[in-house]
Coordinates of C-alpha atoms in Angstrom, one line a residue:
M1212 CA 0.1 0.3 -13.2
D1213 CA -3.3 -0.6 -14.6
L1214 CA -5.4 -2.0 -11.8
K1215 CA -8.1 -2.9 -14.3
K1216 CA -6.2 -6.1 -15.1
F1217 CA -7.1 -7.3 -11.6
E1218 CA -10.5 -9.0 -10.9
V1219 CA -12.6 -9.2 -7.7
W1220 CA -15.3 -11.8 -7.9
F1221 CA -18.9 -10.9 -6.9
V1222 CA -20.2 -14.0 -5.1
T1223 CA -23.8 -14.2 -3.9
G1224 CA -24.9 -16.8 -1.4
S1225 CA -28.4 -18.4 -1.2
Q1226 CA -29.8 -21.9 -0.9
H1227 CA -32.1 -24.2 -2.9
L1228 CA -34.9 -23.8 -0.4
Y1229 CA -36.4 -20.8 -2.2
G1230 CA -37.0 -22.5 -5.6
E1231 CA -35.9 -21.8 -9.1
E1232 CA -38.0 -18.6 -9.6
T1233 CA -36.5 -16.9 -6.6
L1234 CA -33.0 -18.0 -7.5
K1235 CA -33.4 -16.5 -11.0
Q1236 CA -34.3 -13.2 -9.4
V1237 CA -31.3 -13.5 -7.0
A1238 CA -29.0 -14.1 -10.0
E1239 CA -30.4 -11.2 -12.0
H1240 CA -30.1 -8.8 -9.0
S1241 CA -26.5 -10.0 -8.5
K1242 CA -25.6 -9.4 -12.1
T1243 CA -27.1 -5.9 -11.9
I1244 CA -25.0 -5.0 -8.8
A1245 CA -21.8 -6.6 -10.2
K1246 CA -22.2 -4.7 -13.5
S1247 CA -22.9 -1.4 -11.7
L1248 CA -19.8 -1.8 -9.5
N1249 CA -17.7 -2.8 -12.5
D1250 CA -18.9 0.3 -14.5
S1251 CA -18.4 2.7 -11.5
P1252 CA -15.3 5.0 -11.9
Q1253 CA -14.9 4.6 -8.1
I1254 CA -14.0 1.0 -8.4
P1255 CA -10.4 0.6 -9.7
V1256 CA -10.5 -3.1 -10.6
K1257 CA -12.8 -5.3 -12.7
V1258 CA -15.8 -6.7 -10.9
V1259 CA -16.8 -10.1 -12.2
F1260 CA -20.2 -11.6 -11.6
R1261 CA -20.1 -15.3 -10.4
P1262 CA -23.0 -17.8 -10.3
T1263 CA -24.9 -17.9 -7.0
V1264 CA -23.6 -20.5 -4.6
K1265 CA -26.2 -22.6 -2.9
S1266 CA -24.5 -25.6 -1.4
P1267 CA -21.2 -26.5 0.4
E1268 CA -19.9 -28.0 -2.8
E1269 CA -20.6 -24.9 -4.9
I1270 CA -19.0 -22.7 -2.2
Y1271 CA -15.9 -24.8 -1.9
A1272 CA -15.5 -24.9 -5.7
A1273 CA -15.9 -21.1 -5.9
C1274 CA -13.2 -20.5 -3.2
Q1275 CA -10.9 -23.1 -4.7
E1276 CA -11.2 -21.5 -8.2
A1277 CA -10.6 -18.0 -6.7
N1278 CA -7.4 -19.3 -5.1
T1279 CA -5.9 -20.4 -8.4
A1280 CA -7.2 -17.7 -10.7
P1281 CA -4.1 -15.5 -11.4
N1282 CA -6.1 -12.3 -11.9
C1283 CA -8.5 -12.7 -9.0
I1284 CA -7.3 -10.6 -6.1
G1285 CA -10.3 -11.1 -3.8
I1286 CA -14.0 -11.8 -3.3
I1287 CA -17.0 -9.5 -2.6
A1288 CA -19.5 -11.7 -0.7
W1289 CA -23.2 -10.9 -0.4
M1290 CA -26.1 -12.9 1.0
H1291 CA -29.1 -11.8 -1.0
T1292 CA -31.3 -14.3 0.9
F1293 CA -30.5 -16.6 3.8
S1294 CA -27.5 -18.9 3.2
P1295 CA -27.0 -21.3 6.1
A1296 CA -23.5 -20.5 7.2
K1297 CA -22.3 -24.1 7.9
M1298 CA -22.3 -24.5 4.2
W1299 CA -19.5 -21.9 4.1
I1300 CA -17.1 -23.5 6.5
G1301 CA -15.2 -25.6 3.9
G1302 CA -14.8 -22.8 1.4
L1303 CA -13.8 -20.2 3.9
R1304 CA -11.3 -22.5 5.5
I1305 CA -9.4 -22.9 2.2
L1306 CA -9.9 -19.4 0.8
Q1307 CA -6.5 -17.6 0.4
K1308 CA -7.7 -14.4 -1.2
P1309 CA -9.0 -11.4 0.7
I1310 CA -12.7 -11.2 1.2
V1311 CA -15.0 -8.2 1.9
H1312 CA -18.5 -8.7 3.2
L1313 CA -20.9 -6.4 1.4
H1314 CA -23.9 -5.9 3.7
T1315 CA -26.4 -4.4 1.3
Q1316 CA -29.7 -5.2 -0.4
F1317 CA -30.9 -4.9 -3.9
N1318 CA -33.7 -2.4 -3.2
R1319 CA -32.9 0.8 -1.5
D1320 CA -36.3 1.5 0.0
I1321 CA -39.1 -0.7 1.4
P1322 CA -42.0 -0.7 -1.0
W1323 CA -44.5 0.3 1.7
D1324 CA -47.7 -0.3 -0.4
T1325 CA -46.8 -3.6 -2.0
I1326 CA -44.5 -5.4 0.4
D1327 CA -45.5 -9.0 1.1
M1328 CA -43.9 -12.2 2.2
D1329 CA -42.6 -13.1 -1.3
F1330 CA -40.7 -9.8 -1.2
M1331 CA -39.5 -10.5 2.4
N1332 CA -38.2 -14.0 1.4
L1333 CA -36.3 -12.6 -1.6
N1334 CA -34.9 -9.5 0.1
Q1335 CA -33.5 -10.7 3.4
S1336 CA -29.9 -9.6 3.4
A1337 CA -30.5 -8.1 6.9
H1338 CA -31.1 -11.7 7.9
G1339 CA -28.7 -13.7 5.7
D1340 CA -25.7 -11.4 6.2
R1341 CA -25.8 -11.8 9.9
E1342 CA -25.7 -15.6 9.6
F1343 CA -22.7 -15.3 7.2
G1344 CA -21.0 -12.8 9.4
F1345 CA -21.3 -15.0 12.5
M1346 CA -19.4 -17.8 10.7
M1347 CA -16.5 -15.6 9.7
T1348 CA -16.3 -14.2 13.2
R1349 CA -16.5 -17.8 14.6
M1350 CA -13.7 -18.8 12.3
R1351 CA -11.7 -15.7 13.4
L1352 CA -11.3 -14.5 9.8
D1353 CA -10.0 -11.0 9.2
R1354 CA -12.2 -9.2 6.7
K1355 CA -13.8 -5.9 6.0
V1356 CA -17.6 -5.4 6.4
V1357 CA -19.1 -2.7 4.2
T1358 CA -22.7 -1.7 5.1
G1359 CA -24.9 0.5 2.9
H1360 CA -26.8 0.5 -0.4
W1361 CA -24.6 -0.6 -3.3
Q1362 CA -25.2 2.6 -5.2
D1363 CA -24.2 5.0 -2.3
A1364 CA -21.0 6.9 -2.8
E1365 CA -19.8 6.0 0.7
T1366 CA -20.3 2.3 0.0
L1367 CA -18.4 2.6 -3.2
G1368 CA -15.6 4.5 -1.5
Q1369 CA -15.1 1.8 1.1
L1370 CA -15.1 -0.9 -1.7
N1371 CA -12.6 1.2 -3.5
A1372 CA -10.2 1.3 -0.5
W1373 CA -10.6 -2.5 0.0
A1374 CA -9.9 -3.2 -3.7
R1375 CA -6.8 -1.1 -3.8
A1376 CA -5.5 -2.8 -0.6
A1377 CA -6.2 -6.1 -2.2
A1378 CA -4.2 -5.1 -5.3
G1379 CA -1.3 -4.1 -3.0
W1380 CA -1.5 -7.4 -1.2
N1381 CA -1.7 -9.4 -4.4
D1382 CA 1.4 -7.6 -5.6
W1383 CA 3.4 -8.8 -2.6
Q1384 CA 2.6 -12.5 -3.3
G1385 CA 5.8 -13.9 -4.9
A1386 CA 7.4 -10.5 -5.1
R1387 CA 11.2 -10.2 -5.0
F1388 CA 13.2 -7.5 -3.3
V1389 CA 17.0 -7.2 -3.5
R1390 CA 19.4 -5.7 -1.0
F1391 CA 22.6 -4.3 -2.5
G1392 CA 24.9 -4.9 0.4
D1393 CA 23.8 -5.2 4.0
N1394 CA 22.0 -3.0 6.5
M1395 CA 23.7 0.1 7.9
R1396 CA 25.9 -1.0 10.7
Y1397 CA 24.4 -1.1 14.2
V1398 CA 21.0 0.3 13.1
A1399 CA 18.2 -1.6 14.8
V1400 CA 15.0 -0.6 13.0
T1401 CA 16.1 -1.6 9.5
E1402 CA 16.8 -5.2 10.7
G1403 CA 14.1 -7.8 10.9
D1404 CA 13.1 -11.4 10.3
K1405 CA 13.1 -12.0 6.6
V1406 CA 12.0 -15.6 6.9
E1407 CA 9.0 -14.6 9.0
A1408 CA 8.3 -11.8 6.5
E1409 CA 8.2 -14.2 3.6
L1410 CA 5.9 -16.6 5.6
K1411 CA 3.6 -13.7 6.6
F1412 CA 3.7 -11.4 3.6
G1413 CA 4.6 -13.6 0.6
Y1414 CA 7.6 -11.7 -0.6
S1415 CA 11.2 -12.7 -0.5
V1416 CA 14.3 -10.5 0.3
N1417 CA 17.7 -11.6 -0.7
T1418 CA 21.1 -9.9 -1.0
H1419 CA 23.4 -9.3 -3.9
G1420 CA 26.9 -8.0 -3.4
V1421 CA 27.4 -4.6 -4.8
G1422 CA 29.9 -6.1 -7.2
D1423 CA 27.1 -7.9 -9.0
L1424 CA 25.4 -4.6 -9.6
V1425 CA 28.6 -2.8 -10.6
K1426 CA 29.2 -5.4 -13.3
V1427 CA 25.9 -4.5 -14.9
I1428 CA 26.5 -0.8 -14.4
N1429 CA 29.8 -1.0 -16.2
S1430 CA 28.2 -2.7 -19.2
V1431 CA 26.0 0.2 -19.9
T1432 CA 26.7 1.7 -23.3
D1433 CA 27.5 5.4 -24.1
K1434 CA 24.6 5.5 -26.5
S1435 CA 22.0 4.6 -23.8
I1436 CA 23.7 7.1 -21.5
D1437 CA 23.3 9.8 -24.2
T1438 CA 19.6 9.1 -24.5
L1439 CA 19.0 9.2 -20.7
V1440 CA 21.0 12.4 -20.3
E1441 CA 18.8 14.1 -22.9
E1442 CA 15.7 12.9 -21.0
Y1443 CA 17.1 14.5 -17.8
A1444 CA 17.5 17.8 -19.7
D1445 CA 14.0 17.6 -21.0
S1446 CA 12.3 16.6 -17.7
Y1447 CA 14.2 18.7 -15.1
T1448 CA 15.8 22.1 -14.7
L1449 CA 19.5 21.2 -14.9
A1450 CA 22.1 23.0 -12.8
A1451 CA 24.4 25.0 -15.0
S1452 CA 27.4 22.8 -14.1
L1453 CA 25.7 19.7 -15.3
H1454 CA 25.1 20.9 -18.9
K1455 CA 27.1 19.4 -21.8
G1456 CA 30.5 20.9 -22.0
K1457 CA 30.5 22.0 -18.3
D1458 CA 32.8 20.7 -15.6
R1459 CA 30.2 18.4 -13.8
H1460 CA 28.6 16.9 -16.9
K1461 CA 30.6 13.8 -16.5
D1462 CA 29.0 13.3 -13.1
L1463 CA 25.6 13.5 -14.7
R1464 CA 26.6 10.9 -17.2
E1465 CA 27.8 8.7 -14.3
A1466 CA 24.5 9.1 -12.5
A1467 CA 22.7 8.1 -15.7
R1468 CA 25.0 5.0 -16.0
I1469 CA 24.1 4.0 -12.5
E1470 CA 20.3 4.4 -13.1
L1471 CA 20.5 2.4 -16.3
G1472 CA 22.5 -0.4 -14.7
M1473 CA 20.2 -0.6 -11.7
R1474 CA 17.1 -0.6 -13.8
S1475 CA 18.5 -3.4 -16.0
F1476 CA 19.4 -5.4 -12.9
L1477 CA 16.0 -5.0 -11.4
E1478 CA 14.2 -5.9 -14.7
D1479 CA 16.4 -8.9 -15.3
G1480 CA 15.9 -10.2 -11.8
N1481 CA 12.1 -9.5 -11.8
Y1482 CA 12.5 -7.4 -8.6
K1483 CA 9.9 -5.0 -7.4
G1484 CA 12.1 -3.0 -5.1
Y1485 CA 15.6 -2.7 -3.5
T1486 CA 17.7 -1.3 -0.8
D1487 CA 21.2 0.1 -0.7
T1488 CA 23.5 1.8 1.8
F1489 CA 26.1 4.5 1.7
E1490 CA 28.4 2.2 3.7
D1491 CA 28.6 -0.3 0.9
L1492 CA 29.3 1.3 -2.5
H1493 CA 32.5 -0.6 -3.6
G1494 CA 33.0 0.0 -7.3
M1495 CA 30.4 2.7 -7.6
A1496 CA 31.4 6.3 -8.2
Q1497 CA 28.5 7.9 -6.3
L1498 CA 25.6 6.9 -4.1
P1499 CA 22.5 6.4 -6.3
G1500 CA 20.5 9.6 -5.9
I1501 CA 18.5 10.5 -9.0
A1502 CA 18.5 6.8 -9.9
S1503 CA 16.6 5.9 -6.8
Q1504 CA 14.3 8.9 -7.2
R1505 CA 13.4 8.0 -10.7
L1506 CA 13.2 4.2 -10.1
M1507 CA 10.6 4.9 -7.3
G1508 CA 8.9 7.2 -9.9
S1509 CA 8.6 4.1 -12.1
G1510 CA 6.9 2.1 -9.4
Y1511 CA 9.8 0.4 -7.6
G1512 CA 10.0 0.2 -3.8
F1513 CA 13.0 1.6 -2.1
G1514 CA 14.5 1.6 1.3
G1515 CA 17.7 3.4 2.4
E1516 CA 20.4 1.8 4.6
G1517 CA 19.2 -1.7 3.8
D1518 CA 15.6 -1.1 5.0
W1519 CA 13.9 -3.8 3.2
K1520 CA 10.6 -3.6 5.1
T1521 CA 10.1 0.0 4.0
A1522 CA 11.1 -0.9 0.4
A1523 CA 8.4 -3.5 0.3
L1524 CA 5.9 -1.1 1.9
V1525 CA 6.6 1.7 -0.5
R1526 CA 6.0 -0.7 -3.4
A1527 CA 2.7 -1.9 -2.0
M1528 CA 1.6 1.8 -1.4
K1529 CA 2.5 2.6 -5.0
V1530 CA 0.3 -0.2 -6.3
M1531 CA -2.6 0.8 -4.0
G1532 CA -2.3 4.4 -5.1
S1533 CA -2.0 3.7 -8.8
G1534 CA -4.1 6.1 -10.9
L1535 CA -4.9 8.4 -8.0
P1536 CA -3.6 12.1 -7.9
G1537 CA -0.4 12.4 -5.9
G1538 CA 2.4 10.1 -5.2
N1539 CA 4.1 7.7 -2.7
S1540 CA 7.7 7.9 -1.6
F1541 CA 10.4 6.6 0.8
M1542 CA 10.6 9.2 3.6
E1543 CA 12.4 10.0 6.8
D1544 CA 11.5 12.3 9.7
Y1545 CA 14.6 14.5 9.6
T1546 CA 14.3 17.6 11.8
Y1547 CA 11.7 19.6 13.7
H1548 CA 10.4 23.2 13.8
F1549 CA 9.2 23.9 17.4
E1550 CA 7.8 27.4 16.8
P1551 CA 5.0 27.9 19.3
G1552 CA 1.7 27.4 17.6
N1553 CA 3.3 26.2 14.4
N1554 CA 5.1 22.9 15.1
L1555 CA 6.4 21.2 11.9
V1556 CA 8.3 18.1 10.8
L1557 CA 10.8 18.5 7.9
G1558 CA 10.8 15.2 6.1
A1559 CA 13.7 14.4 3.7
H1560 CA 16.6 12.0 3.2
M1561 CA 20.1 12.3 2.0
L1562 CA 18.9 12.0 -1.6
E1563 CA 16.2 9.5 -2.2
I1564 CA 12.7 11.1 -2.2
C1565 CA 10.5 10.0 -5.1
E1566 CA 9.7 12.6 -7.8
S1567 CA 6.1 11.5 -7.8
I1568 CA 5.4 13.8 -4.8
A1569 CA 7.1 16.8 -6.3
D1570 CA 5.2 20.1 -6.5
G1571 CA 6.3 21.4 -9.9
K1572 CA 9.3 20.7 -12.0
P1573 CA 12.2 19.3 -10.0
S1574 CA 15.7 20.8 -10.3
C1575 CA 18.5 18.4 -11.1
E1576 CA 21.6 19.4 -9.1
I1577 CA 24.9 18.1 -7.8
H1578 CA 26.2 18.7 -4.2
P1579 CA 28.6 17.1 -1.8
L1580 CA 27.5 14.3 0.5
G1581 CA 29.3 14.3 3.8
I1582 CA 29.1 10.6 4.4
G1583 CA 29.9 7.6 2.2
G1584 CA 33.3 8.8 1.0
K1585 CA 32.3 8.9 -2.7
A1586 CA 32.0 11.5 -5.4
D1587 CA 29.3 14.2 -5.2
P1588 CA 26.0 12.6 -6.2
V1589 CA 23.4 14.0 -8.6
R1590 CA 19.9 14.4 -7.2
L1591 CA 16.5 15.9 -7.8
V1592 CA 15.6 18.8 -5.5
F1593 CA 12.0 19.9 -5.0
N1594 CA 9.3 20.8 -2.5
S1595 CA 6.3 18.6 -2.0
A1596 CA 2.7 19.7 -2.4
A1597 CA 0.5 20.7 0.5
G1598 CA -2.5 18.6 1.5
P1599 CA -3.6 15.6 3.5
A1600 CA -1.0 12.8 3.7
L1601 CA 0.2 9.9 5.9
N1602 CA 3.3 8.2 7.0
A1603 CA 3.4 4.4 7.5
S1604 CA 5.9 2.1 9.0
I1605 CA 6.2 -1.7 9.2
V1606 CA 7.7 -2.6 12.6
D1607 CA 9.1 -6.0 13.5
M1608 CA 8.0 -6.5 17.1
G1609 CA 9.8 -9.8 17.5
N1610 CA 6.6 -11.9 17.9
R1611 CA 4.6 -10.0 15.2
F1612 CA 4.6 -7.2 12.7
R1613 CA 2.9 -3.9 13.4
L1614 CA 1.7 -1.5 10.7
L1615 CA 1.8 2.0 12.2
V1616 CA 0.2 5.0 10.5
N1617 CA 0.2 8.7 11.3
E1618 CA -2.1 10.9 9.5
V1619 CA -0.5 14.3 8.7
E1620 CA -1.2 17.6 6.9
A1621 CA 1.5 18.6 4.5
I1622 CA 2.3 22.4 4.5
A1623 CA 3.6 24.5 1.6
P1624 CA 7.1 25.9 2.6
T1625 CA 7.0 29.5 3.7
H1626 CA 10.8 29.8 3.3
A1627 CA 13.0 29.2 0.2
L1628 CA 15.5 26.8 1.9
P1629 CA 18.2 27.8 -0.6
K1630 CA 21.0 25.8 1.0
L1631 CA 19.1 22.6 1.6
P1632 CA 20.2 20.4 -1.4
V1633 CA 17.6 17.6 -1.1
A1634 CA 13.9 17.0 -1.9
R1635 CA 11.8 17.8 1.2
V1636 CA 8.3 18.0 2.6
L1637 CA 6.9 19.8 5.6
W1638 CA 4.0 18.4 7.6
K1639 CA 2.0 18.8 10.8
P1640 CA 1.4 15.4 12.5
Y1641 CA -2.1 14.7 13.8
P1642 CA -3.5 15.2 16.3
D1643 CA -0.7 17.6 17.2
M1644 CA 3.1 17.5 17.3
K1645 CA 3.6 16.4 20.8
T1646 CA 0.9 13.7 20.8
G1647 CA 1.7 12.5 17.3
C1648 CA 5.5 12.2 17.8
S1649 CA 5.1 10.7 21.3
A1650 CA 2.6 8.1 20.1
W1651 CA 4.9 7.2 17.2
I1652 CA 7.8 6.7 19.5
Q1653 CA 5.7 4.7 22.1
A1654 CA 4.6 2.4 19.2
G1655 CA 8.2 1.8 18.1
G1656 CA 7.7 3.5 14.7
A1657 CA 10.8 3.6 12.5
H1658 CA 12.5 6.8 11.3
H1659 CA 12.0 5.5 7.8
T1660 CA 8.4 5.5 6.4
G1661 CA 6.3 5.2 3.4
Y1662 CA 4.9 8.7 2.7
S1663 CA 1.6 9.0 0.8
Q1664 CA -0.3 11.8 -0.7
N1665 CA -3.1 9.7 -2.1
L1666 CA -3.8 6.9 0.4
T1667 CA -5.8 7.1 3.6
S1668 CA -5.7 5.2 6.9
E1669 CA -8.6 3.1 5.5
H1670 CA -6.4 1.7 2.8
M1671 CA -3.7 0.9 5.2
R1672 CA -6.1 -0.7 7.8
D1673 CA -7.6 -2.9 5.1
F1674 CA -4.1 -3.9 4.0
A1675 CA -3.1 -4.8 7.6
D1676 CA -6.3 -6.9 7.9
M1677 CA -5.4 -8.8 4.7
A1678 CA -1.9 -9.4 6.0
G1679 CA -3.2 -10.5 9.4
I1680 CA -1.0 -8.1 11.3
E1681 CA -1.5 -5.5 14.0
F1682 CA -2.6 -2.0 12.9
A1683 CA -2.1 1.1 15.0
L1684 CA -3.4 4.5 13.9
I1685 CA -2.3 8.0 15.1
G1686 CA -5.0 10.3 13.8
K1687 CA -7.0 13.4 14.5
R1688 CA -8.8 11.9 17.6
T1689 CA -5.8 10.1 19.1
D1690 CA -5.5 10.4 22.9
L1691 CA -2.0 9.4 24.1
Y1692 CA -3.3 7.8 27.3
Q1693 CA -5.8 5.7 25.3
F1694 CA -3.3 4.9 22.5
R1695 CA -0.8 3.6 25.1
N1696 CA -3.5 1.4 26.5
E1697 CA -4.3 0.1 23.0
L1698 CA -0.7 -0.9 22.6
R1699 CA -0.7 -2.8 25.9
W1700 CA -4.0 -4.5 24.9
N1701 CA -2.5 -5.5 21.6
E1702 CA 0.6 -6.9 23.3
A1703 CA -1.7 -9.2 25.4
Y1704 CA -3.7 -10.1 22.3
Y1705 CA -0.7 -11.1 20.2
R1706 CA 1.2 -12.8 22.9

């Protein structure tokens, strides 16, 4: 995914009071900042300079144009001078794209020897941004405020996070996700209000019977299967039984047929992600294993057992993390290691962990699957890399959605795990195992998550703000007593 196809508009506010000469300087300074941001390797999207807005009409027109511009995913707003905020009411009321308030000024330092009132009138962001900030607060608008000089690395990093979140949010607008079959029977957390999700998030979720998918799978040609099987052999370490001429090679070909059929179905339907469930595989020879792993590797969202909320979240996280080292994957907290002083979580799933988080070359293997009643599925087996990571979950609370994030530290496995036939990752939850897991359960976090090696809680918080949903963070400084109080306060706030 090339995020440079997206634009964020750099919009500067002022007013006619200052005269043409001052406004020319405002425009030149704004062009300089916009160009610098656009040229910065820290900003993943294109930053486009827009003319200074100086009246309610100009502000309204700028916001209206941003709403309809297909490549515009948000606005960076800056008040170089004082811009009376009542002028902004109409524009902000109709604005449908995310906005970040950049509280900066053109000059880094005060020119001690030469500063005069002309300089003060031109460089009064400390004044103008407070006026602008009041209006957005008065209008109860969710937005990010970034304070600092526009050339500072920290400022650029915060704008980077916001721009990536805006790209993920933009990708959800009009997105389509397909469910092959229904949810796993009796499971609560994978359910949810799909109508409310479409109203709140902008994406739609609809079901196709597995038979619709099987029809496409059965139309896959032997020639295309031959090509994909060769790709498997080149990309992965094939188990001996899967090689051509061996007894399980036919199963590898069937896995390739499933992947090609699913990929074709998703492309033809313009879907950005999907779910399936081992309880509904009628007409399919095996549960999609390597297919789901590779489709996620191509950027699709995925959720097991009909978990459409996680499928959509994984897709958004893949967009947000595009171009960054590391990957994003569907994940499940599977089992614990309670060794004193070395508590760990083993994350995995039956099959479907994305190859983007693999540490080294995956192994392509075939093993029995004890549930589902189908043939042994082919899957990629690997360990995940060590390093900082996070788990995120979208929770349907009935009256609202909650985005829950736990920061974790992935650990390199110290044991070989020779009999565990699935991809896996080990991590230590922050702030510690007992607090992290207890807080997650107190917040109603799902057992399915989006796991990320390249996003931070800042990305996820910005994303939640754009969606207008609750955000709850379990991190290094989380205190369980305080966290539970935050949940109670949030319950009152959202009631």
